[in-house]
Coordinates of C-alpha atoms in Angstrom, one line a residue:
Chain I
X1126 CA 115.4 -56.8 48.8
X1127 CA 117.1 -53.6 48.2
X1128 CA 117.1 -50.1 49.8
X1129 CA 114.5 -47.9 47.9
X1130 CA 114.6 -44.7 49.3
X1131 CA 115.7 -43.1 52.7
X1132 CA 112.8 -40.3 53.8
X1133 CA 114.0 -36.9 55.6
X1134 CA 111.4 -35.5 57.3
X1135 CA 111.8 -31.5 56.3
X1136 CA 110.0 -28.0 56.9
X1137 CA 110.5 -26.7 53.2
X1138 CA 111.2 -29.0 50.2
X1139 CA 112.8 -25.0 49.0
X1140 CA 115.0 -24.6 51.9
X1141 CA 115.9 -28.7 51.9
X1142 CA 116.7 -29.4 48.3
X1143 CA 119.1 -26.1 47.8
X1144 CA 121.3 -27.9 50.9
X1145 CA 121.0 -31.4 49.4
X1146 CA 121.6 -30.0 45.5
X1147 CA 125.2 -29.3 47.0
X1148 CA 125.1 -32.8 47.6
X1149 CA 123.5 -34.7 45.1
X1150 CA 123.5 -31.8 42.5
X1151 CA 119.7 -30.5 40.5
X1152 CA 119.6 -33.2 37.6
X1153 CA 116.8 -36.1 37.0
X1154 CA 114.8 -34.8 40.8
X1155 CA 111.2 -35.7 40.9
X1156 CA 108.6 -33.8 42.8
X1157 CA 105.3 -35.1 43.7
X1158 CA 102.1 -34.9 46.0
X1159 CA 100.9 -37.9 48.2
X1160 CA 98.0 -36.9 49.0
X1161 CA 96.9 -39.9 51.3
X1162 CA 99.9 -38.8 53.3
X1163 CA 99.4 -34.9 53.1
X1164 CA 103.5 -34.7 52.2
X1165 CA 104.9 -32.9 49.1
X1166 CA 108.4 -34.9 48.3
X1167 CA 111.3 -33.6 46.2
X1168 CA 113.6 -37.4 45.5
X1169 CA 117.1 -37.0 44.6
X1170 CA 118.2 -40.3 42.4
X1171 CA 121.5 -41.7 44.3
X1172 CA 122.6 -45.1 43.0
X1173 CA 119.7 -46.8 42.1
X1174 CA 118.2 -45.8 45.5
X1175 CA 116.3 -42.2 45.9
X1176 CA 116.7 -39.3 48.8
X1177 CA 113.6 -38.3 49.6
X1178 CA 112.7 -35.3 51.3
X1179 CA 109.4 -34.8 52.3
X1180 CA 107.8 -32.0 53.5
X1181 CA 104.4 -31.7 55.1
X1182 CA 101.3 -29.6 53.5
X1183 CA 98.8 -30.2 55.9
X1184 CA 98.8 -29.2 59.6
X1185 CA 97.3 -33.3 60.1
X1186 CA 100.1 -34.8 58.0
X1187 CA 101.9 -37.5 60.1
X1188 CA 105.3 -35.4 58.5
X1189 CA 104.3 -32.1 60.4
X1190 CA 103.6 -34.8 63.6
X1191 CA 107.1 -35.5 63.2
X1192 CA 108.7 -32.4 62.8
X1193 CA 107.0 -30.7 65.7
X1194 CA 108.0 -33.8 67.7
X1195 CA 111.5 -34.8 66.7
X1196 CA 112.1 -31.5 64.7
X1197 CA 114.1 -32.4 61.0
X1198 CA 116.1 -35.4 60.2
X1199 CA 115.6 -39.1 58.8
X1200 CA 112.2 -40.2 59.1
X1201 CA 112.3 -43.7 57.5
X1202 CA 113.7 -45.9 55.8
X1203 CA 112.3 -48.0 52.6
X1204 CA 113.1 -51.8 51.3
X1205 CA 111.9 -52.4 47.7
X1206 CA 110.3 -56.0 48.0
X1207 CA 109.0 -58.0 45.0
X1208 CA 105.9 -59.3 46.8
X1209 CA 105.0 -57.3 49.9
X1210 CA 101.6 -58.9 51.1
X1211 CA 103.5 -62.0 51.2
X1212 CA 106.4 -60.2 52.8
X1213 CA 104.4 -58.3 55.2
X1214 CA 102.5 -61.8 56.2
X1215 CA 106.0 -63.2 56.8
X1216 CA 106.8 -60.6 59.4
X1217 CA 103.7 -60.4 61.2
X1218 CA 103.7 -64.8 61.5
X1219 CA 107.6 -63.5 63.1
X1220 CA 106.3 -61.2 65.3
X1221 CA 107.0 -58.1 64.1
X1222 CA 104.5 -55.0 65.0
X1223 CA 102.6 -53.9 61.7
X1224 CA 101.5 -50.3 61.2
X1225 CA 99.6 -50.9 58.0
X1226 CA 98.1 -54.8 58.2
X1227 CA 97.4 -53.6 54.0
X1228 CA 99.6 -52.1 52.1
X1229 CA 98.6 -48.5 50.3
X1230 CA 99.2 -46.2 47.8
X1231 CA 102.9 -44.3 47.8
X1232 CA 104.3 -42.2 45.8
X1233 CA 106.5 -43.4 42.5
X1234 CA 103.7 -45.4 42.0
X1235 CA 104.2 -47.9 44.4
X1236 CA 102.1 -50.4 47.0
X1237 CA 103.6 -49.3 50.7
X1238 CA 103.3 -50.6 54.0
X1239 CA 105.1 -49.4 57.2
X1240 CA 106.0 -51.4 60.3
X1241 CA 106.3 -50.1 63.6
X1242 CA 109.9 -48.9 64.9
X1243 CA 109.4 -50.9 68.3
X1244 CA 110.3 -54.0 65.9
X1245 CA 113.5 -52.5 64.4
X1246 CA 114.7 -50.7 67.5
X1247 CA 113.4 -47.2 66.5
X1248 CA 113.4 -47.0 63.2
X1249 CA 110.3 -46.6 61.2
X1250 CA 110.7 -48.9 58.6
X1251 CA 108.8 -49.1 55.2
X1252 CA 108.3 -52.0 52.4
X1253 CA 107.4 -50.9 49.2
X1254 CA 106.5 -52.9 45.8
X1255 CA 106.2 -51.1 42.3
X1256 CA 102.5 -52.1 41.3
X1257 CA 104.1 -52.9 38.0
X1258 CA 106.0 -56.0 39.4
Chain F
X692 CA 127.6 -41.9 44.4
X693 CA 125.8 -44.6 45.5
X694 CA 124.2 -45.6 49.0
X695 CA 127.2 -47.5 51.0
X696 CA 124.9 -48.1 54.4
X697 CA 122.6 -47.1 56.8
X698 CA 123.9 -46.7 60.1
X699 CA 121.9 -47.9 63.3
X700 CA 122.2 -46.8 67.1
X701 CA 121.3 -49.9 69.2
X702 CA 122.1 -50.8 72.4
X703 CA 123.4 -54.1 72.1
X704 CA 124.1 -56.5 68.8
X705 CA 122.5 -59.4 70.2
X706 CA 119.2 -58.1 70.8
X707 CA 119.3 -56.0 67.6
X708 CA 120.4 -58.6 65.1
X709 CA 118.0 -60.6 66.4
X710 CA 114.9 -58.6 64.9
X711 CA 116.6 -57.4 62.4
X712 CA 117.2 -60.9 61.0
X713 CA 113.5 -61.3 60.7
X714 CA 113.8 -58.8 58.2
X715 CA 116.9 -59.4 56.2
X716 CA 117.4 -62.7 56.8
X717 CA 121.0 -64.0 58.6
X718 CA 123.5 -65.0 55.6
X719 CA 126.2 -63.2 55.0
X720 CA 126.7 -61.3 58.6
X721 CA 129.4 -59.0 59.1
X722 CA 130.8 -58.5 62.5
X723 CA 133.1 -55.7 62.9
X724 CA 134.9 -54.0 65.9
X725 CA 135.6 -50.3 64.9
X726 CA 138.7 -49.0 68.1
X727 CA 138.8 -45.7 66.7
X728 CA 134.7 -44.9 66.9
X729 CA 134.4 -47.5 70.1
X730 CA 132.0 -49.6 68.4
X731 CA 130.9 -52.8 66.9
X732 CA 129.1 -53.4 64.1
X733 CA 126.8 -55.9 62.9
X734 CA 126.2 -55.6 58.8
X735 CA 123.6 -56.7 57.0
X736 CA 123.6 -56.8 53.2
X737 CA 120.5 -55.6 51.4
X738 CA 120.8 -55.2 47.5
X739 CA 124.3 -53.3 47.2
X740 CA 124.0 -52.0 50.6
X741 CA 124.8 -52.3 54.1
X742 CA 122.0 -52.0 57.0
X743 CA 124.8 -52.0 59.6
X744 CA 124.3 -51.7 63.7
X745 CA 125.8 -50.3 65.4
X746 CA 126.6 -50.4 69.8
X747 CA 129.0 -48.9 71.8
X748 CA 131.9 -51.1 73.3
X749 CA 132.9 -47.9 75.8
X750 CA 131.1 -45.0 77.7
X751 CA 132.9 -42.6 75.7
X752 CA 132.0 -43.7 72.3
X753 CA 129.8 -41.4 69.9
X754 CA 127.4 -43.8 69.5
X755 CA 127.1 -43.9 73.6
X756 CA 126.2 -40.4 73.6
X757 CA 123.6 -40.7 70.8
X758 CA 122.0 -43.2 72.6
X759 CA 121.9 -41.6 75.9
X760 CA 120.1 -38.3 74.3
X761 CA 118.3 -39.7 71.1
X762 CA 117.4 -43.4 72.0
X763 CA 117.8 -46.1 69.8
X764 CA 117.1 -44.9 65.9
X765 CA 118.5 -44.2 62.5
X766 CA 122.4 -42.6 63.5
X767 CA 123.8 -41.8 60.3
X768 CA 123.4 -42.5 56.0
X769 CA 126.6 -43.2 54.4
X770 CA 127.3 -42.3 50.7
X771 CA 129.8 -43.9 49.2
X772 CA 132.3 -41.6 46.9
X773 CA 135.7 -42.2 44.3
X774 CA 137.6 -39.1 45.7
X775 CA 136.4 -38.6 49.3
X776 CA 139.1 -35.6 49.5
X777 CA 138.3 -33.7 46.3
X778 CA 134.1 -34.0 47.4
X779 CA 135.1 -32.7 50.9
X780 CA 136.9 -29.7 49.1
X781 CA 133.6 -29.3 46.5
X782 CA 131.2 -29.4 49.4
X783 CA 133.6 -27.2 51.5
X784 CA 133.5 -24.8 48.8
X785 CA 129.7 -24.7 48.9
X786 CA 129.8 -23.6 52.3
X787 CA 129.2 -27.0 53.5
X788 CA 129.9 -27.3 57.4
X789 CA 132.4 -30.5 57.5
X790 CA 132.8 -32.5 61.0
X791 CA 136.1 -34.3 59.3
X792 CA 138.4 -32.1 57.2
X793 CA 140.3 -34.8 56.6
X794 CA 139.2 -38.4 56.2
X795 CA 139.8 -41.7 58.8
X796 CA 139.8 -44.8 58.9
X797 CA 136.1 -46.6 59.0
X798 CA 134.6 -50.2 58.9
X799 CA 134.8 -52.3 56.0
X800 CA 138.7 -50.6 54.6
X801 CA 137.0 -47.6 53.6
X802 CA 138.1 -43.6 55.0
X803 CA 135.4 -41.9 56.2
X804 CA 134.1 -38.6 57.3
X805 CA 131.3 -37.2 58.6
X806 CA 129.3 -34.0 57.4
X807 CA 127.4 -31.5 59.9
X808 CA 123.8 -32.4 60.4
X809 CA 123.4 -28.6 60.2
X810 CA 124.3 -28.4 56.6
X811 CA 121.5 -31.4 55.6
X812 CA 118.3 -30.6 57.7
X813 CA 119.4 -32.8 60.6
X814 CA 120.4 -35.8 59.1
X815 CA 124.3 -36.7 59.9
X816 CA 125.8 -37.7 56.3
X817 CA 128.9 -39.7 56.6
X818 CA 130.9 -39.6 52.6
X819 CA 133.4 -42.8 52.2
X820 CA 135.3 -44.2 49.4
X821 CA 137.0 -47.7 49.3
X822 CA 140.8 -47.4 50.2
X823 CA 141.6 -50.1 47.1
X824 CA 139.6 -47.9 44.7

């Protein structure tokens, strides 16, 4: 298991990625549309992990949810797993609260599932599998 | 840079670990009592990175006051660095609003310091860099 990404909930990916290009700096970032989750994301590659900030672009999006509730800052965080259904079977026979039973379709071409932050004391926690794995 | 961990608010180790054991598994713990921040930490080792929790051992501790307003959640992301003084002067440059000018001493042997959430869309960005590097 290894950290994949780290998701910041943001109002503009404009706004957002100027502060983190001080950061970071502008080279190899990756911009995409998830559709299924209504967010546009801008990643900035750190290590061999990714900062994602994602940005909502529909009023239903769980991202604008978010933002009007908690206003802008870490959303969740992701583990890159080499087999998530069996991973995800292994945590609900533990307990753990499941947000998506199945995993879905993510961005970076990957199989994602979230569990619920109850289980991981309030943070929203994803697994995620590249589909070519 | 790289990811160097992902820093927790809980309430108390015991109850923490516990689920988040179910996750990550429990080889290769790492218990840590920080004076200077009034915490203890519990890390967790996930690829090249730490998951590390993080409770308060006195009222006056950060971490106390994070918990008392926020709740239990995601505190801060850590971003490990070689020159921690000369990327607090680039970022300072940049107009970059720094919480340490100058770094301390964190868990793990490693100087620390903290950036202003304001400068990164709410999320609280702690640089650090190995003291034997």
């Amino acid at each position: 298991m290894k950290v994949s990404h780290i998701g910041i909930a943001v109002r503009t990916l404009e706004e957002a990625g100027v502060n983190y290009a001080a950061l970071f700096g502008d080279e190899n970032l990756h911009r995409e549309t998830v559709e299924e989750q209504g967010v546009d994301v801008l990643s900035f590659p750190v290590g061999d992990a990714l900062v994602e900030l994602t940005a909502p672009n529909r009023d239903d999006s769980p991202i604008a949810k978010f933002l009007a509730k908690r206003g802008e800052g870490i959303h969740h965080i992701a583990f890159e797993v080499e087999d998530i259904r069996g991973e995800l079977e292994r945590l609900r026979e533990a307990g753990v609260r499941l947000i998506n039973e199945e995993p879905r379709e993510g961005a970076h071409d990957m199989l994602i599932a979230f569990v619920h932050p109850a289980s991981f004391n309030g943070v929203l926690v994803e697994l995620c599998q590249r589909k070519d794995s």
